[in-house]
Coordinates of C-alpha atoms and ligand atoms in Angstrom, one line a residue:
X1 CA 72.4 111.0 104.4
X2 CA 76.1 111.7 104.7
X3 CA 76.6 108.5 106.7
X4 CA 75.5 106.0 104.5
X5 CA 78.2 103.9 102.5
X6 CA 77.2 105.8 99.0
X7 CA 75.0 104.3 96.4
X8 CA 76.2 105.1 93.0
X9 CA 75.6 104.8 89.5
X10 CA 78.2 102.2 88.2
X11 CA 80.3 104.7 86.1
X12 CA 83.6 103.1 87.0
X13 CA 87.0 103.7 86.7
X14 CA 88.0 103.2 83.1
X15 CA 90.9 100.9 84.4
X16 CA 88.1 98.7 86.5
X17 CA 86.0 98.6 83.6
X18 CA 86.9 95.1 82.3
X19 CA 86.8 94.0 85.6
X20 CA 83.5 94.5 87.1
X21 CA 82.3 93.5 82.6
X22 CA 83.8 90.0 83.4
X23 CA 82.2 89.7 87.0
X24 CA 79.1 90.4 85.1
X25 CA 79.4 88.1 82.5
X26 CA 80.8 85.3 84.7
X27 CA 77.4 86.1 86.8
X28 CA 75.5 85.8 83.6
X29 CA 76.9 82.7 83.2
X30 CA 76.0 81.3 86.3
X31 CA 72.7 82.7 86.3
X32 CA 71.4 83.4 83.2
X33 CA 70.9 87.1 83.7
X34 CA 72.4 90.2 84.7
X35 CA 73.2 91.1 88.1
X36 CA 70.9 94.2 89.5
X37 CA 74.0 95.9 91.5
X38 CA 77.5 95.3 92.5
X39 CA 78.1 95.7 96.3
X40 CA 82.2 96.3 97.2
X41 CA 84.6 96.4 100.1
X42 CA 88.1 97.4 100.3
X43 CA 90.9 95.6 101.9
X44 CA 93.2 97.7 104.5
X45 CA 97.1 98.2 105.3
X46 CA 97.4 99.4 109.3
X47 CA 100.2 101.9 109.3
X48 CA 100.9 101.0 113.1
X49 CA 98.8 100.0 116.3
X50 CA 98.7 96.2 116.0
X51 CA 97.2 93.7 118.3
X52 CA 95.3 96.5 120.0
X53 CA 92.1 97.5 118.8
X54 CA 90.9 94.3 120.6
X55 CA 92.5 96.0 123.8
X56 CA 90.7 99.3 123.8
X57 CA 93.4 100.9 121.6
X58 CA 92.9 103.6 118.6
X59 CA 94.6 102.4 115.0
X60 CA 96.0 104.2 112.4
X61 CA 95.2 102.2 108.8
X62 CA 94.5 103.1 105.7
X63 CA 92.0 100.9 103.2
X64 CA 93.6 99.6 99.8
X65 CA 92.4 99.6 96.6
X66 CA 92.4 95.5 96.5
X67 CA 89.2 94.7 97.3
X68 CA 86.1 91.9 97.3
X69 CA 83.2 92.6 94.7
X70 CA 80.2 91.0 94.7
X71 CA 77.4 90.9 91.8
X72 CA 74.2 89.8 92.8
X73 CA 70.5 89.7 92.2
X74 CA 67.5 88.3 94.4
X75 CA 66.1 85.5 93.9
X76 CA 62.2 83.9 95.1
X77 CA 63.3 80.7 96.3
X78 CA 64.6 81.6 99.4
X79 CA 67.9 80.3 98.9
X80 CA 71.4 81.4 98.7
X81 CA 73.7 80.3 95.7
X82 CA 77.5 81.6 95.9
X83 CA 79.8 81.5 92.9
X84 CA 83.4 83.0 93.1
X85 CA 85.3 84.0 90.1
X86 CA 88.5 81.9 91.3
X87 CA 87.4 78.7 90.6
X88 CA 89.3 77.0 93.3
X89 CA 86.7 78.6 95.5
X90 CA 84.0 75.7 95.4
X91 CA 79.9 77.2 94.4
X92 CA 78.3 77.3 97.7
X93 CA 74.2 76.8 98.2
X94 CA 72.0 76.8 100.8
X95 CA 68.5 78.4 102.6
X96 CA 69.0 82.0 103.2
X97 CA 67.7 81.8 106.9
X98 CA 68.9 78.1 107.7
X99 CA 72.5 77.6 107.7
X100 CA 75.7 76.7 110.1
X101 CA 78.7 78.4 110.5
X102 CA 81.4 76.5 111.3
X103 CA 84.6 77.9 112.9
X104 CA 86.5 74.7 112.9
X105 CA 86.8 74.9 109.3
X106 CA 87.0 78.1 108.1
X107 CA 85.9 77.4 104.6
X108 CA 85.4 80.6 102.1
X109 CA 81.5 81.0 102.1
X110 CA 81.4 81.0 106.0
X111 CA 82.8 84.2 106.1
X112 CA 79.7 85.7 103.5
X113 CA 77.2 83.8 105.8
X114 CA 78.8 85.6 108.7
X115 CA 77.8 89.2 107.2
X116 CA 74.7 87.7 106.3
X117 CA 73.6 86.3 109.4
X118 CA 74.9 90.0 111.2
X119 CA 73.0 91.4 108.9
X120 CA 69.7 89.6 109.3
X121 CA 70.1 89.5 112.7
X122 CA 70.6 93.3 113.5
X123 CA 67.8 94.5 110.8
X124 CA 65.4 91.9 112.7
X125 CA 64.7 90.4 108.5
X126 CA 62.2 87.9 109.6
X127 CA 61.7 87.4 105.5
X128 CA 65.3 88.3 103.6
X129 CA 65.5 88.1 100.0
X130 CA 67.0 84.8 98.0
X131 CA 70.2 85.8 96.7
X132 CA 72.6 84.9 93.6
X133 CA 75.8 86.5 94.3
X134 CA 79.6 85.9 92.2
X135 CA 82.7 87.5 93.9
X136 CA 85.4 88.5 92.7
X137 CA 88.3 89.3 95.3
X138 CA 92.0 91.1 94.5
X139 CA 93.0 91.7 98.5
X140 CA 95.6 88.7 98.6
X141 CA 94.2 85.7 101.3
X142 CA 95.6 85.5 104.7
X143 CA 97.9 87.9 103.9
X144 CA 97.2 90.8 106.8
X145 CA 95.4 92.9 104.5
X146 CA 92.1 91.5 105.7
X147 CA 90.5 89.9 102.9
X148 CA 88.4 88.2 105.2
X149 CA 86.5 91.5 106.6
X150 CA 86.4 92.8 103.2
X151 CA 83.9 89.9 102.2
X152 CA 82.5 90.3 105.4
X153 CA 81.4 93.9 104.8
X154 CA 80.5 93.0 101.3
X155 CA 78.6 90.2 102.3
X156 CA 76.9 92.7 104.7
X157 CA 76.7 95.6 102.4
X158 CA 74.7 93.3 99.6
X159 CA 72.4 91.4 101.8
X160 CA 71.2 95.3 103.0
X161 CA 70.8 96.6 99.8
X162 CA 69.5 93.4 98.6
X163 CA 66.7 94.0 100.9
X164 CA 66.1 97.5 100.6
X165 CA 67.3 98.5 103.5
X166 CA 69.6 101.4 104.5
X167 CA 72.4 101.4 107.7
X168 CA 74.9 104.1 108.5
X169 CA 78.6 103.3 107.6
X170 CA 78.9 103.3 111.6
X171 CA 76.4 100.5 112.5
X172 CA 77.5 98.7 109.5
X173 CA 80.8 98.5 111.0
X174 CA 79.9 97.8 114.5
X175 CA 78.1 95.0 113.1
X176 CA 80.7 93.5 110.9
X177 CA 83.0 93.7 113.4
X178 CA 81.0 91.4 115.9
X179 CA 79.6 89.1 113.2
X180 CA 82.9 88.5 111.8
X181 CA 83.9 86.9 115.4
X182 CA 81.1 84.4 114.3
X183 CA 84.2 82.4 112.2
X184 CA 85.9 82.4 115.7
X185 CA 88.5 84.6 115.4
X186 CA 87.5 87.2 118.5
X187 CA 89.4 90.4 117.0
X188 CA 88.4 94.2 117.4
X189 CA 87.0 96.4 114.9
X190 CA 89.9 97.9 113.2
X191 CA 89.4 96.5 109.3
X192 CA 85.5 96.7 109.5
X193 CA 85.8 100.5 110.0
X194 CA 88.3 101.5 107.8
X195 CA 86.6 99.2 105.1
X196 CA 83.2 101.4 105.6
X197 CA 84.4 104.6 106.4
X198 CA 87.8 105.0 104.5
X199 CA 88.1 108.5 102.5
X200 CA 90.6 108.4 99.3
X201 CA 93.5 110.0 100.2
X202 CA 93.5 110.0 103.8
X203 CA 94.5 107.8 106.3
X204 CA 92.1 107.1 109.2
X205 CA 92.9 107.5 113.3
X206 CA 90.5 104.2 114.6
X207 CA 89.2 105.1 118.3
X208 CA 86.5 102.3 119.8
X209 CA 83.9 102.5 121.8
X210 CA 82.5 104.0 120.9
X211 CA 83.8 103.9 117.0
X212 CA 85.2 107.1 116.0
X213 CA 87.3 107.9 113.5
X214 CA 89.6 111.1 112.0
X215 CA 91.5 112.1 109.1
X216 CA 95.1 111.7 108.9
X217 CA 97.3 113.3 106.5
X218 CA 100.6 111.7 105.9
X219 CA 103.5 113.5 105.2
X220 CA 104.3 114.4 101.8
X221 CA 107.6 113.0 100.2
X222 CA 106.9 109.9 101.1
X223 CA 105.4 106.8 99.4
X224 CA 103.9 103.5 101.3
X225 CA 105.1 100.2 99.9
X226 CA 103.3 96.7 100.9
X227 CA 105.7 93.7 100.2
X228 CA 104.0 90.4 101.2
X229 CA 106.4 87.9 102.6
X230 CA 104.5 84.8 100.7
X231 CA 103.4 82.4 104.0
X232 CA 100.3 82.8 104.3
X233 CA 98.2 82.1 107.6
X234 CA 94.3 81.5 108.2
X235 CA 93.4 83.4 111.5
X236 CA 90.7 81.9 111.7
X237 CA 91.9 78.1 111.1
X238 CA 94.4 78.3 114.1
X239 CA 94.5 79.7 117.3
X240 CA 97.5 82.1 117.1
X241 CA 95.5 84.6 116.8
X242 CA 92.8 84.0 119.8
X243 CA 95.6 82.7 122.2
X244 CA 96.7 86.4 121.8
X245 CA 93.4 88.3 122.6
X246 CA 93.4 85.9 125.9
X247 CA 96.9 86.3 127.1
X248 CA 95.7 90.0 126.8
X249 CA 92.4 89.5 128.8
X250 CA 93.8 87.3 131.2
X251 CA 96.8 89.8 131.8
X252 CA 94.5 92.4 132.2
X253 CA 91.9 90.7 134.6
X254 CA 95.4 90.1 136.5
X255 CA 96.3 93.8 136.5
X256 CA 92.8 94.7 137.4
X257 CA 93.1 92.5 141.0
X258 CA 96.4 93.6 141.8
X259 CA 94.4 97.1 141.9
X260 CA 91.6 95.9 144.1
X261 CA 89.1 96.3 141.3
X262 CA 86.7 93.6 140.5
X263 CA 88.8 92.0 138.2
X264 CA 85.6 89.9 136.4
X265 CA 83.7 93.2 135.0
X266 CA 87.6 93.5 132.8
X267 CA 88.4 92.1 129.5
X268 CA 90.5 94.9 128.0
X269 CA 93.5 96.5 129.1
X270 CA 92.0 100.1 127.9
X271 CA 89.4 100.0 130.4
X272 CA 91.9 98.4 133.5
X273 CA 94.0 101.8 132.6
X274 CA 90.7 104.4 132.4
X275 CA 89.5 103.1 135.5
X276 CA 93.0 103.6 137.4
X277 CA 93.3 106.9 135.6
X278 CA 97.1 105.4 134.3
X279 CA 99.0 107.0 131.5
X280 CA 100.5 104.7 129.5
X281 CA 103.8 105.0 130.3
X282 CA 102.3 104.4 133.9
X283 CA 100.5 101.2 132.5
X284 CA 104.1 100.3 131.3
X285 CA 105.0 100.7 134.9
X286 CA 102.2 98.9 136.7
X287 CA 102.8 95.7 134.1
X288 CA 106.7 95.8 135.7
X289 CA 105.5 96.0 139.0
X290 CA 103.0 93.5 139.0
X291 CA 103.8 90.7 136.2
X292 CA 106.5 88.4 136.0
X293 CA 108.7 88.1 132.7
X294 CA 108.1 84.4 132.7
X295 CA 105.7 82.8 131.5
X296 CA 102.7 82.1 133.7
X297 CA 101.1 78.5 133.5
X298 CA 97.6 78.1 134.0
X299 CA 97.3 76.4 137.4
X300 CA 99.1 80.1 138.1
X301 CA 96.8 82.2 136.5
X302 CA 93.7 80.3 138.4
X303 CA 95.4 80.3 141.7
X304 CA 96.1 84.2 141.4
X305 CA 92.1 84.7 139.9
X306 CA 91.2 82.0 142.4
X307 CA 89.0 80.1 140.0
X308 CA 89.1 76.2 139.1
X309 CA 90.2 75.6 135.2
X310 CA 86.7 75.5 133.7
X311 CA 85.7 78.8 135.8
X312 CA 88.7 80.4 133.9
X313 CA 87.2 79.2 130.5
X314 CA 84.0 81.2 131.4
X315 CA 85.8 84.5 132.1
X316 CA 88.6 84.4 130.2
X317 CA 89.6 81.8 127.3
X318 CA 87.6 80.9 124.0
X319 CA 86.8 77.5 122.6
X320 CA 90.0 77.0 120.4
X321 CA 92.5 78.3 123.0
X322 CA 91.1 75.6 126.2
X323 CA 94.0 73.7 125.6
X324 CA 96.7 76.6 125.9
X325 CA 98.8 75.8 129.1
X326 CA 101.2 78.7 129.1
X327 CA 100.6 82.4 129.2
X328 CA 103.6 85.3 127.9
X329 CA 101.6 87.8 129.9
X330 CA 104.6 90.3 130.6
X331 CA 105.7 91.0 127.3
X332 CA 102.3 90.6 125.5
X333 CA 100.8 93.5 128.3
X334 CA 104.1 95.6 127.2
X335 CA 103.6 95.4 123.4
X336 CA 100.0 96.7 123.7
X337 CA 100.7 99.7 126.0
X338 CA 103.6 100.8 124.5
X339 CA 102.2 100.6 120.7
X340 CA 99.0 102.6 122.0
X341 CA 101.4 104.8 122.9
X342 CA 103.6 104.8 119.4
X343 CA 100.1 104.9 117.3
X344 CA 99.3 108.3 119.4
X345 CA 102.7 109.5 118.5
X346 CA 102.6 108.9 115.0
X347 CA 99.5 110.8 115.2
X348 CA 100.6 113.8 116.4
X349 CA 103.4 113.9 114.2
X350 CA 101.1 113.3 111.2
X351 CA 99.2 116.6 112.8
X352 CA 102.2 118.7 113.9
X353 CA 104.7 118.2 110.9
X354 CA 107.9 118.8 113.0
X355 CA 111.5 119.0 111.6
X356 CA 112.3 115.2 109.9
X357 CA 108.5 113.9 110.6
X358 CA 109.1 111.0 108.1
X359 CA 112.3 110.3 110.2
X360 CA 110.4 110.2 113.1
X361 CA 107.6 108.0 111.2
X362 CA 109.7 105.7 109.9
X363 CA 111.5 105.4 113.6
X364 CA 107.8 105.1 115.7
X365 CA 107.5 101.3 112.7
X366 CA 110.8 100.0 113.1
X367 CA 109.6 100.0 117.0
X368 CA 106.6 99.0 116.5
X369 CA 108.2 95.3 114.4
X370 CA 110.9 95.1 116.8
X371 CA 107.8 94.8 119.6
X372 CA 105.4 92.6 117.2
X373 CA 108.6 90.4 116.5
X374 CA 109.5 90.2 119.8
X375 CA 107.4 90.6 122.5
X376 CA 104.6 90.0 120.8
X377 CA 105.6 87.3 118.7
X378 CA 104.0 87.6 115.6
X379 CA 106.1 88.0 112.8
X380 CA 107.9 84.7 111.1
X381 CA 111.4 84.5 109.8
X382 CA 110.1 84.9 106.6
X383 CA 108.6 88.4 107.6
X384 CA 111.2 89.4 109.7
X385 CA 113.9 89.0 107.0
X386 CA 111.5 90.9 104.4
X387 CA 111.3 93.7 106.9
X388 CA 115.1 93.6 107.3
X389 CA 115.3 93.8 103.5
X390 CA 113.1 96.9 103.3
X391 CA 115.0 99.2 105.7
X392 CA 118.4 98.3 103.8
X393 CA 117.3 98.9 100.4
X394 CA 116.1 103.1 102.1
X395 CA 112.6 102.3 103.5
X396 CA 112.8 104.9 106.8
X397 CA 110.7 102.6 108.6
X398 CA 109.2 98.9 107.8
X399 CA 106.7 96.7 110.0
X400 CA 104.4 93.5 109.8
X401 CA 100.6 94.7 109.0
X402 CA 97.7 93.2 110.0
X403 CA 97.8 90.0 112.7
X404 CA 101.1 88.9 111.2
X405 CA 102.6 85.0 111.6
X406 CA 103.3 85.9 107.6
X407 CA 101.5 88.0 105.1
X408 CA 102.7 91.8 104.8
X409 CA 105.1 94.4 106.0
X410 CA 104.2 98.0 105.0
X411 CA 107.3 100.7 104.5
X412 CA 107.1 104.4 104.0
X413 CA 109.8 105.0 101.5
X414 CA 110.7 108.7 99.7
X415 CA 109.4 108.7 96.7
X416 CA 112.4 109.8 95.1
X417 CA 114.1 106.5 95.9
X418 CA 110.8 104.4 95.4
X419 CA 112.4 102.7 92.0
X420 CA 115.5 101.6 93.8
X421 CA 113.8 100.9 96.8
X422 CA 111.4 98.3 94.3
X423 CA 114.2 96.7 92.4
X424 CA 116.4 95.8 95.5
X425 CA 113.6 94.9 97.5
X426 CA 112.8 92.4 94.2
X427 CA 116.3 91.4 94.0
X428 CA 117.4 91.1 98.1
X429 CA 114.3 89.3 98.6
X430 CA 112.2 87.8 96.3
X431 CA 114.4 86.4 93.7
X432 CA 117.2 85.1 96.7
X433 CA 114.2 83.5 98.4
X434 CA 113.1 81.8 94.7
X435 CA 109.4 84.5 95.0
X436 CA 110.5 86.2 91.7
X437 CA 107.7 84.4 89.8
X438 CA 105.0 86.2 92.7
X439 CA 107.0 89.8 92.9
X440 CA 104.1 91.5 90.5
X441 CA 101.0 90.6 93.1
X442 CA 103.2 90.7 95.9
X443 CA 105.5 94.1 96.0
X444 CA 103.2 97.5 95.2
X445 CA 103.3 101.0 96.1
X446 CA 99.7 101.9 97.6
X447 CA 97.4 105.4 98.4
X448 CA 94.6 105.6 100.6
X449 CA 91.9 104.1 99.0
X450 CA 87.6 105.0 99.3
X451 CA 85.6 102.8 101.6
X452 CA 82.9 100.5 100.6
X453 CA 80.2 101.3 98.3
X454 CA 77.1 100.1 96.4
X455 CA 76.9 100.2 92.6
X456 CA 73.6 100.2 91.0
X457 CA 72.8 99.1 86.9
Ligands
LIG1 P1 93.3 88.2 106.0 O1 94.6 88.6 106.7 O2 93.5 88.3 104.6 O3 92.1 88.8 106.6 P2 92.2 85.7 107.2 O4 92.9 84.5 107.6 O5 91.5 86.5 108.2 O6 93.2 86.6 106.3 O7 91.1 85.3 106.1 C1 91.4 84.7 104.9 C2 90.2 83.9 104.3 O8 89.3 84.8 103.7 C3 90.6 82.9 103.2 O9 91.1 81.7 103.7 C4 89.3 82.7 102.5 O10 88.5 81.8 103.2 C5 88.6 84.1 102.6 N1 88.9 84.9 101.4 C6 89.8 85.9 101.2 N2 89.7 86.3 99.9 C7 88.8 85.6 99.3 C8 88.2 85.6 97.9 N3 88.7 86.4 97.0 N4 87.3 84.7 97.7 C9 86.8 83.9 98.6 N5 87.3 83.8 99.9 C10 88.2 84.7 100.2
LIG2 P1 93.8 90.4 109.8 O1 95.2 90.2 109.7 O2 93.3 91.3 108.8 O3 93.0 89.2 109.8 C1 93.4 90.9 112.5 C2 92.1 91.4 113.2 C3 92.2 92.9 113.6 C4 93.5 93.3 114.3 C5 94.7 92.7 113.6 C6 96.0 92.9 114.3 C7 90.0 90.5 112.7 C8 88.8 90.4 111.7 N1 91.0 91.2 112.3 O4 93.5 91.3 111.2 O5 91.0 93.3 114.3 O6 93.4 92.8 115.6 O7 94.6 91.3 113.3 O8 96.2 94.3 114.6 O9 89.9 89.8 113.7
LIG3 MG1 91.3 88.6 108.5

């Protein structure tokens, strides 16, 4: 069937050769036999269309060729042993159907025992298989190129085929997007879906609920560069990310009221707009007409949802954001609608190829950082001053990818200029900012990548 992620004979790459021989052999090590099939998962760069997918809002990513590998075999004792290649990653056992994962402390192997908890839970396995499993990741960590949902789908992807099972690319993303949120982080499903359903060459328009998903074909001319600005921040190990996700649900629960609709059946502001029939731009003006620019405290919001503190924790907050007193409701409900907006433009373009499309590109991602730095507050001085670096040395547009607060900024650059563009980019910001030791992992030039897969021996 079409659908499912493909399972192929492991005739790789001649360049990727050496590396799945020395996950083998580092599995053989280990375990003292060979691994019966390698399951992998591909890291993403989102071109635009950040901080919405958890609001309702189609994407527009592309998967990378980084990505998480895993080699594993089954096992009769019912248990689960983890080994990672990086050895600063810790070896990780316990019993395949008894286990904890803890979202206070986001360690490595919760985010495998997410996907395998999804998994077991969603294929009702009342009896899954032991498992010996060694990965090997190249996606760089907390970095907004979503290494975490790459092991989450890989995780996913090996504990099905472990079990000789079979899932559509569709339901495996669906899945990994909701057992991801087991770490705590409550995000949408953008990096689950591109990691299952990504195409080489093509980049993928991301609509939700229900998941859908189109081909993309970027104009030609024009090359996208990651740079990674080199702080790195765990999504899951703070609540940046999660306080985000609220000030959106609360702001739309708000906006939903002021409208006379019954404000507790609405968590996203895609469905507040459907429901009012709204264009965007006529969500853009509903957010001026009925929010304030300053921050709102909470004793606000509960007096204007007339509900006490801990009834606002039930319909609105998560456990890691109870404390947050202070609410940016304005601007965060003005990034969203306008960037659904930009991510539909830079969609069209991409279809319609006008005069100067990679002008126009470039223009819809300088917007789109300017709202993620700004209103949404996401970027870091670090990033922002990479960004800034990457539009003077000829990118035609540069933005944060991924949840941001550090990590990566992706820039579409002509390819003619793409050495220049690399050796001032090195020089402007890695060597003045003492990174030129990290430039080779950190600065690439990228295609659209294939989505996950399973590789049989
Ligand atoms: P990202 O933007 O990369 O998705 P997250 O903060 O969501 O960042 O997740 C990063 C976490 O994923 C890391 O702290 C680590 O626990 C886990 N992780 C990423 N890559 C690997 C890897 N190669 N091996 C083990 N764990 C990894
Ligand atoms: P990263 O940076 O890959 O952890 C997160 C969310 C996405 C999306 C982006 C921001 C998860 C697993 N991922 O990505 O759903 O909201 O931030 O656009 O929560
Ligand atoms: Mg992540």
């Amino acid at each position: 069937m079409a659908d499912l992620p493909p399972t192929v004979e492991a005739v790789f790459p001649l360049k990727e050769i050496d590396r799945y021989g020395n996950i083998k052999k580092q599995f053989e090590n280990k375990f003292g036999h060979s691994p019966q099939f390698f399951a992998r998962a591909p890291g993403r760069v989102n071109l635009i269309g950040e901080h919405i997918d958890y609001c309702g809002y189609g994407v527009l990513p592309m998967a990378i060729e980084q990505d998480i590998i895993i080699a594993a075999s089954t096992n009769d004792k019912k248990m689960l042993y983890l080994s990672n290649t990086d050895s600063s990653y810790k070896d990780f056992q316990c019993d395949i159907q008894n286990f904890d994962i803890n979202k206070t402390d986001p360690q490595w192997f919760n985010y495998f025992l997410c996907g395998l908890q999804g998994m077991t839970e969603h294929l009702g396995l009342t009896n899954p298989r032991g498992l010996n499993c060694m990965m090997d990741g190249t996606v760089p960590k907390s970095a907004g190129l979503s290494s975490s949902s790459a092991l989450v789908c890989c995780s996913a992807l090996t504990v099905m085929h472990a079990n000789g099972l079979s899932c559509s690319r569709r339901d495996l993303a669906d899945l990994c997007a909701s057992c991801e949120r087991y770490i705590g982080t409550q995000g949408g499903g953008m990096d689950q879906a591109i990691s299952f359903m990504a195409e080489a060459g093509s980049a993928k328009k991301i609509d939700f609920n229900p998941l859908r998903e189109q081909n993309v074909t970027l104009p030609d001319g024009v090359t996208f560069v990651i740079s990674n600005c080199c702080v790195e921040l765990n999504k899951a190990a703070t609540s940046h990310f999660n306080t985000r996700v609220v000030e959106c649900r609360i702001a739309s629960q708000i906006l939903a009221k002021s409208q006379s609709l019954n404000w507790r059946d609405y968590k996203r502001f895609g469905e507040v707009q459907e429901k009012l029939g709204l264009t965007l731009e006529d969500a853009v003006g509903l957010v001026k007409q009925v929010l304030h620019p300053e921050p709102y405290s909470k004793s606000e919001v509960c007096q204007i949802l007339d509900v006490s503190p801990e009834e606002l924790a039930q319909t609105s907050l998560s456990s890691n954001t109870l404390s947050v007193e202070s609410f940016k409701l304005y601007d965060r409900a003005t990034h969203v609608f306008s960037e659904a907006d930009r991510v539909q433009k830079f969609k069209e373009i991409c279809d319609t190829r006008p005069v100067e499309a990679a002008e126009k590109l470039g223009q819809l991602m300088n917007y789109s950082h300017a709202s993620c730095r700004d209103l949404y507050e996401c970027s870091c001085p670090e990033l922002d001053k990479l960004v800034d670096v990457c539009v003077n040395s000829g990118a035609l547009g540069s933005r944060l990818t991924g949840a941001g607060w550090g990590g990566c900024a992706v820039s579409m650059v002509p390819t003619n200029q793409l050495d220049s563009f690399l050796e001032r980019v090195t020089t402007d910001y890695y060597q003045k900012t003492s990174r030129g030791n990290k430039v080779k992992e950190a600065l690439f030039a990228t295609q659209p990548g294939s989505g996950a897969a399973i590789y049989t021996v």
